Tab-separated table of C-alpha atoms in Angstrom:
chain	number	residue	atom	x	y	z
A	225	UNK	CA	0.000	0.000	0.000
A	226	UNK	CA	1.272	3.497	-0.994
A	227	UNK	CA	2.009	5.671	1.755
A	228	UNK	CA	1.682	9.378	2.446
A	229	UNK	CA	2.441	10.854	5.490
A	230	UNK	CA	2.286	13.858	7.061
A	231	UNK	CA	3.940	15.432	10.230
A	232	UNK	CA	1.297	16.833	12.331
A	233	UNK	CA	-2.221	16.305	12.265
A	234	UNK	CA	-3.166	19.559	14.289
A	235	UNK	CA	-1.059	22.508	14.376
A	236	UNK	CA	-1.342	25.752	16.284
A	237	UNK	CA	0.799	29.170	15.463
A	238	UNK	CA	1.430	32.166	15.855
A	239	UNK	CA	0.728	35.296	13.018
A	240	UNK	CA	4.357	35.813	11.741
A	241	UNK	CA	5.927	32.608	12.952
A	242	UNK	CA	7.788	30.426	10.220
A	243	UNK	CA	6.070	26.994	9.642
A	244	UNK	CA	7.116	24.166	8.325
A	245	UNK	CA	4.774	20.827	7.151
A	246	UNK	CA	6.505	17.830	6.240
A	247	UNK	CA	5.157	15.483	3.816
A	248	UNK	CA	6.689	12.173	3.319
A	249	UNK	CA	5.863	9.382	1.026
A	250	UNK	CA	7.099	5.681	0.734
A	251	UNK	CA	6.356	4.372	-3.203
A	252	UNK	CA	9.355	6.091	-4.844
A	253	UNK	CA	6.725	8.330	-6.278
A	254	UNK	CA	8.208	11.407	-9.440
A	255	UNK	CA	5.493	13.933	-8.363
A	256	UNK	CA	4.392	15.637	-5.156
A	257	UNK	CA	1.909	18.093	-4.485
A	258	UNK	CA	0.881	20.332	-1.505
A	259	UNK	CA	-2.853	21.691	-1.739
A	260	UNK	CA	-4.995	23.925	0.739
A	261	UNK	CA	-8.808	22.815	1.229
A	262	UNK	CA	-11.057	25.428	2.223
A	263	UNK	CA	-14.803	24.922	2.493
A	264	UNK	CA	-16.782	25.459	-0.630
A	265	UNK	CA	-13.667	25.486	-2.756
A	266	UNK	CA	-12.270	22.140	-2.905
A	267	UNK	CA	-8.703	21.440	-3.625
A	268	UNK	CA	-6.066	24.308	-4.801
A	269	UNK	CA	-2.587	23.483	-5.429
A	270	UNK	CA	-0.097	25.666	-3.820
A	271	UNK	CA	2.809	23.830	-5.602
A	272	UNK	CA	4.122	20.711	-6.906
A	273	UNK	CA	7.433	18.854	-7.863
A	274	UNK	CA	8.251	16.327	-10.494
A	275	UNK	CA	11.568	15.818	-9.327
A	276	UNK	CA	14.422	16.216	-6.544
A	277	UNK	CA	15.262	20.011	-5.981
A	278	UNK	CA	12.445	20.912	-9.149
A	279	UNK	CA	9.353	22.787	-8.043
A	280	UNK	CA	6.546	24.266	-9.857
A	281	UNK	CA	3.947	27.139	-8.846
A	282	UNK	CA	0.548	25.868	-8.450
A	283	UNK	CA	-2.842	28.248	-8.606
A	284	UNK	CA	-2.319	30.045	-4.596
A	285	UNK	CA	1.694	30.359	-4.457
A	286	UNK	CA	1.765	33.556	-2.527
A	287	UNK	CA	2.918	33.217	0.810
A	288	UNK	CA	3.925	29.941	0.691
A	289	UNK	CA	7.736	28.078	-0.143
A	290	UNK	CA	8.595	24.306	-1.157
A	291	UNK	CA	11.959	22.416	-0.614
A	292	UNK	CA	12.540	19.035	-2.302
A	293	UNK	CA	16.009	17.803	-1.305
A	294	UNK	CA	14.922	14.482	-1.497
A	295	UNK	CA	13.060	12.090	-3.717
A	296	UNK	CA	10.337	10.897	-1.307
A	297	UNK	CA	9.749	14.402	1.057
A	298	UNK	CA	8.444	17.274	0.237
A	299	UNK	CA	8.118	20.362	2.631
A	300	UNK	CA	5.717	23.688	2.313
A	301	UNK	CA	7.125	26.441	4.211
A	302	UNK	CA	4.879	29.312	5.393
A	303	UNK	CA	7.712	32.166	5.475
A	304	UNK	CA	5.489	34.488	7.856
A	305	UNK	CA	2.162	32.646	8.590
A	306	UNK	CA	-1.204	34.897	8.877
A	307	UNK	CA	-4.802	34.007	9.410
A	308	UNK	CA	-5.694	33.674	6.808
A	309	UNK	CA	-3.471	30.642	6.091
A	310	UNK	CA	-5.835	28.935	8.566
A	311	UNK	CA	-6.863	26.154	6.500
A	312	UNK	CA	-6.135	21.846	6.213
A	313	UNK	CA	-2.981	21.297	4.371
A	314	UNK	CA	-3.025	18.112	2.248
A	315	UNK	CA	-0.147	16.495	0.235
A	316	UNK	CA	0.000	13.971	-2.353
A	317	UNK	CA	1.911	12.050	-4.582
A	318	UNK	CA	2.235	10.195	-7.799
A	319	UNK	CA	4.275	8.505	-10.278
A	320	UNK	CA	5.519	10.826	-13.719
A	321	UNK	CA	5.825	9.353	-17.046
A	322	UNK	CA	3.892	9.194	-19.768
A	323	UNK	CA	0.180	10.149	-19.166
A	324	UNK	CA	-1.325	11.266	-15.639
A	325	UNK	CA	-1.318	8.967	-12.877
A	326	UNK	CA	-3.733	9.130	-9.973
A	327	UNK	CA	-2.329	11.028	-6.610
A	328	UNK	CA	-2.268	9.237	-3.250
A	329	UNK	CA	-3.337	11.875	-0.160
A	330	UNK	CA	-1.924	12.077	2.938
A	331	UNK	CA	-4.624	12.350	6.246
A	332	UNK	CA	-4.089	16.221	5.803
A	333	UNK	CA	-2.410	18.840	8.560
A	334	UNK	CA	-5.215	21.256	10.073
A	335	UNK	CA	-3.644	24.473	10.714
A	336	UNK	CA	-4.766	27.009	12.861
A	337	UNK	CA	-2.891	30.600	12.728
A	338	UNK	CA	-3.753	32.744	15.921
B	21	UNK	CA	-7.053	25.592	-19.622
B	22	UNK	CA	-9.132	22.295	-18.478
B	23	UNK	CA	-11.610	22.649	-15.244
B	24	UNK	CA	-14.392	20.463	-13.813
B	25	UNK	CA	-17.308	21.498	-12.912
B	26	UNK	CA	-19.593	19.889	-10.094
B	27	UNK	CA	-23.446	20.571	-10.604
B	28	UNK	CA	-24.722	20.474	-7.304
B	29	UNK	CA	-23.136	21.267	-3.774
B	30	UNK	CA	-24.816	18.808	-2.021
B	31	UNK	CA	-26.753	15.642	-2.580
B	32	UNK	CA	-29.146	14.198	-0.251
B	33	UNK	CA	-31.060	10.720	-0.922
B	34	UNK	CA	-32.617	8.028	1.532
B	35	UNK	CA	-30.358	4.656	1.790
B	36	UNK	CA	-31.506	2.230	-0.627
B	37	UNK	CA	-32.266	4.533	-3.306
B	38	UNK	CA	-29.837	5.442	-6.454
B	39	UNK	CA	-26.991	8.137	-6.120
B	40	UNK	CA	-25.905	10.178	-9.062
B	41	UNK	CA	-23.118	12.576	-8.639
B	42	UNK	CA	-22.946	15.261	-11.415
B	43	UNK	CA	-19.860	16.358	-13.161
B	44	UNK	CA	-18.662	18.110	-16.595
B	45	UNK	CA	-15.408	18.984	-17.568
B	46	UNK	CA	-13.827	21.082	-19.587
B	47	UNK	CA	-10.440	19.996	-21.665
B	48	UNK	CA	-8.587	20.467	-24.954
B	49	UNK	CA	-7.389	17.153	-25.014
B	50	UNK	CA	-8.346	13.969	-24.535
B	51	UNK	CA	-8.562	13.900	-20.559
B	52	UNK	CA	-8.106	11.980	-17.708
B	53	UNK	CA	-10.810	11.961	-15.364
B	54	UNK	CA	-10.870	10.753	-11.486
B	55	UNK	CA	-13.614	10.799	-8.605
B	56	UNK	CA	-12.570	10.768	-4.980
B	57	UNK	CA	-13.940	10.638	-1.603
B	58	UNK	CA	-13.504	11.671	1.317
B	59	UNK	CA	-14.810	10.868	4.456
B	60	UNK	CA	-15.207	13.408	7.765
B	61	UNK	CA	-11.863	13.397	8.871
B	62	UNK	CA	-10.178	11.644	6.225
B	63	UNK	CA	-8.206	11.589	4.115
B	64	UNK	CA	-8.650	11.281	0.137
B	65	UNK	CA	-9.713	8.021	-1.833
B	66	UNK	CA	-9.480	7.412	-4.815
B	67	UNK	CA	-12.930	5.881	-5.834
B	68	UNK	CA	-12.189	5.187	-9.836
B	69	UNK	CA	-10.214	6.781	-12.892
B	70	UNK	CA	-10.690	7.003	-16.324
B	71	UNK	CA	-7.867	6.923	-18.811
B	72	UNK	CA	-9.265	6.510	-22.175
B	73	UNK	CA	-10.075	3.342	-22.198
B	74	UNK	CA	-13.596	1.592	-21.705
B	75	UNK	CA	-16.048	4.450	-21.016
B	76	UNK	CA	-17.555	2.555	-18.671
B	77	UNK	CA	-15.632	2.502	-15.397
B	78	UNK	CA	-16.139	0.787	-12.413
B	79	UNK	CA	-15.033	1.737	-8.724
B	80	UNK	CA	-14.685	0.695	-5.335
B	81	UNK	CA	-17.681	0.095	-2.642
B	82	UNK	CA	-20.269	-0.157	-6.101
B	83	UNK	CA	-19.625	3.390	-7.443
B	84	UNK	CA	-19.340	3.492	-11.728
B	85	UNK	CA	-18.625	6.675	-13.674
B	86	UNK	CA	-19.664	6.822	-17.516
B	87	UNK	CA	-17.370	9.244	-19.557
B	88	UNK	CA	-19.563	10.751	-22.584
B	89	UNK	CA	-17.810	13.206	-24.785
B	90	UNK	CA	-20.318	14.421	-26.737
B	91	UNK	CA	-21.927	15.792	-22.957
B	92	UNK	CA	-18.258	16.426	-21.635
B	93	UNK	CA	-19.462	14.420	-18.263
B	94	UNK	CA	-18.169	12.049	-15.869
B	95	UNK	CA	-21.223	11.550	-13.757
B	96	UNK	CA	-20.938	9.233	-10.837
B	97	UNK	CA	-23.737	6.504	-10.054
B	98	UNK	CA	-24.134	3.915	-7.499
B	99	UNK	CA	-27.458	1.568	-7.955
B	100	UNK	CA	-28.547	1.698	-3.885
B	101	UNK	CA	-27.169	4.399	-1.441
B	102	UNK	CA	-25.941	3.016	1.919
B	103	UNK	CA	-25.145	4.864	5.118
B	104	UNK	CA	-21.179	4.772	4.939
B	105	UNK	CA	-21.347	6.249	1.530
B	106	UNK	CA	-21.764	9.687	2.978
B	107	UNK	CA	-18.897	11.798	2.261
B	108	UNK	CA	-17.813	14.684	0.085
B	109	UNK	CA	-17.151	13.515	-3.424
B	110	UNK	CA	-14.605	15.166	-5.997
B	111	UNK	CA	-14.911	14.732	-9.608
B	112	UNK	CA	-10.805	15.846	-11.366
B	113	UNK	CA	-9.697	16.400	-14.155
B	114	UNK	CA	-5.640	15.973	-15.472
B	115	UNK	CA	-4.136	19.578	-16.087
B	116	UNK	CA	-2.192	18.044	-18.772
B	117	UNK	CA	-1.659	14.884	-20.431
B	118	UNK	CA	1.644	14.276	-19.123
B	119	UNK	CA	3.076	12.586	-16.206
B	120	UNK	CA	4.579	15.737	-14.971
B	121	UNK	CA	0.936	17.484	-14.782
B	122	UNK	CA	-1.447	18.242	-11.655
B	123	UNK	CA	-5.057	17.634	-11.237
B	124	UNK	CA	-7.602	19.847	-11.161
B	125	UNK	CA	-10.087	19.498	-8.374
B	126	UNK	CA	-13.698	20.459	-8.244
B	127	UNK	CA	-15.160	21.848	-5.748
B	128	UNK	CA	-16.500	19.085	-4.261
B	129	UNK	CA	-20.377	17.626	-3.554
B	130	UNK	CA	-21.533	16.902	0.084
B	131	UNK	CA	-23.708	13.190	-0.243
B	132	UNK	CA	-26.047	13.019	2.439
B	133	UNK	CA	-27.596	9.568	3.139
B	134	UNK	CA	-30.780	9.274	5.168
B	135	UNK	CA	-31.981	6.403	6.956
């Protein structure tokens, strides 16, 4: 079974603080993605990698940072975080190649920025 | 650019009864097309895919999508709703027809079953 996980469940911080989520996945997976889901608006990718150290803005980059220094982790960094960042953090993964493959979720990080 | 769009919010039937799911997309290519669930407090599932091959596909837990081009859907149907199949269903669409492309999520419809 592919496996996606992610460092917290629950987070609480501080307007301004630096956050970091850590996503981590186990099937040797190309592609990783980091998305926000906010009521009534579904799924919107902040950013997404195809490869070690290669990153790629998604629709809602502002605000937001990505390191891949390895194949299977992926971290979003929130350089200053602010309220309205308040949201559940969910990251994925997938194999590349030729035609789109489906993306495995991790259970999601809820943050909460006070 | 290629989008999905999910026709109703939220979907509420009695258990027993049929479930359809509405979804069109919108794409310049040849698409691949994907429903999820996901449960309260959950993660996502992948309930079935469709990659261009039989336009008929079939999912887990009884769920089928049929992928009609001339209608640009993907509507999801299950013959008899049960009680665990209430959740918050995405219909997706590839951004690209590459390996190295995201998905595109809708915005999601809330299923409802009631007893």
């Amino acid at each position: 079974d592919v496996k996606v996980t992610q460092s917290s469940r629950y987070l609480v911080k501080r307007t301004g603080e630096k956050v970091f989520l850590e996503c981590v996945q186990d099937m040797d997976h190309e592609n990783m993605f980091w998305y926000r889901q906010d009521p009534g608006l579904g799924l919107r990718l902040i950013y997404f990698s195809y490869d070690v150290k290669m990153k790629e803005k998604g629709d809602i980059p502002e605000g937001y940072s990505v390191s891949r220094e390895k194949k299977e982790r992926f971290s979003l960094i929130l350089e200053s975080a602010s309220t309205n960042q308040t949201s559940m953090y969910l990251c994925a993964s997938s194999f590349g190649g030729t035609h789109p493959y489906e993306q495995y979720f991790g259970p999601g990080t809820r943050l909460t920025v006070t | 650019a290629q989008s999905v769009t999910q026709l109703d919010s939220h979907v509420s039937v009695s258990e027993g009864t049929p479930v359809l799911l509405r979804c069109n997309y919108s794409s310049s290519y040849s698409p691949s097309l994907f429903w999820y669930v996901q449960h309260p407090n959950k993660g996502l599932q992948l309930l079935l895919k469709y990659t261009s091959a039989a336009t008929l596909v079939k999912g887990i837990n009884g769920f089928e999508a049929e992928f009609k081009k001339s209608e640009t859907s993907f509507h999801l149907t299950k013959p008899s709703a049960h009680m665990s199949d209430a959740a918050e269903y995405f219909c997706v669409v590839s951004a690209g027809n590459s390996g190295n492309t995201p998905l595109v999520f809708g915005k999601g419809t809330r299923l409802s079953v009631i007893a």
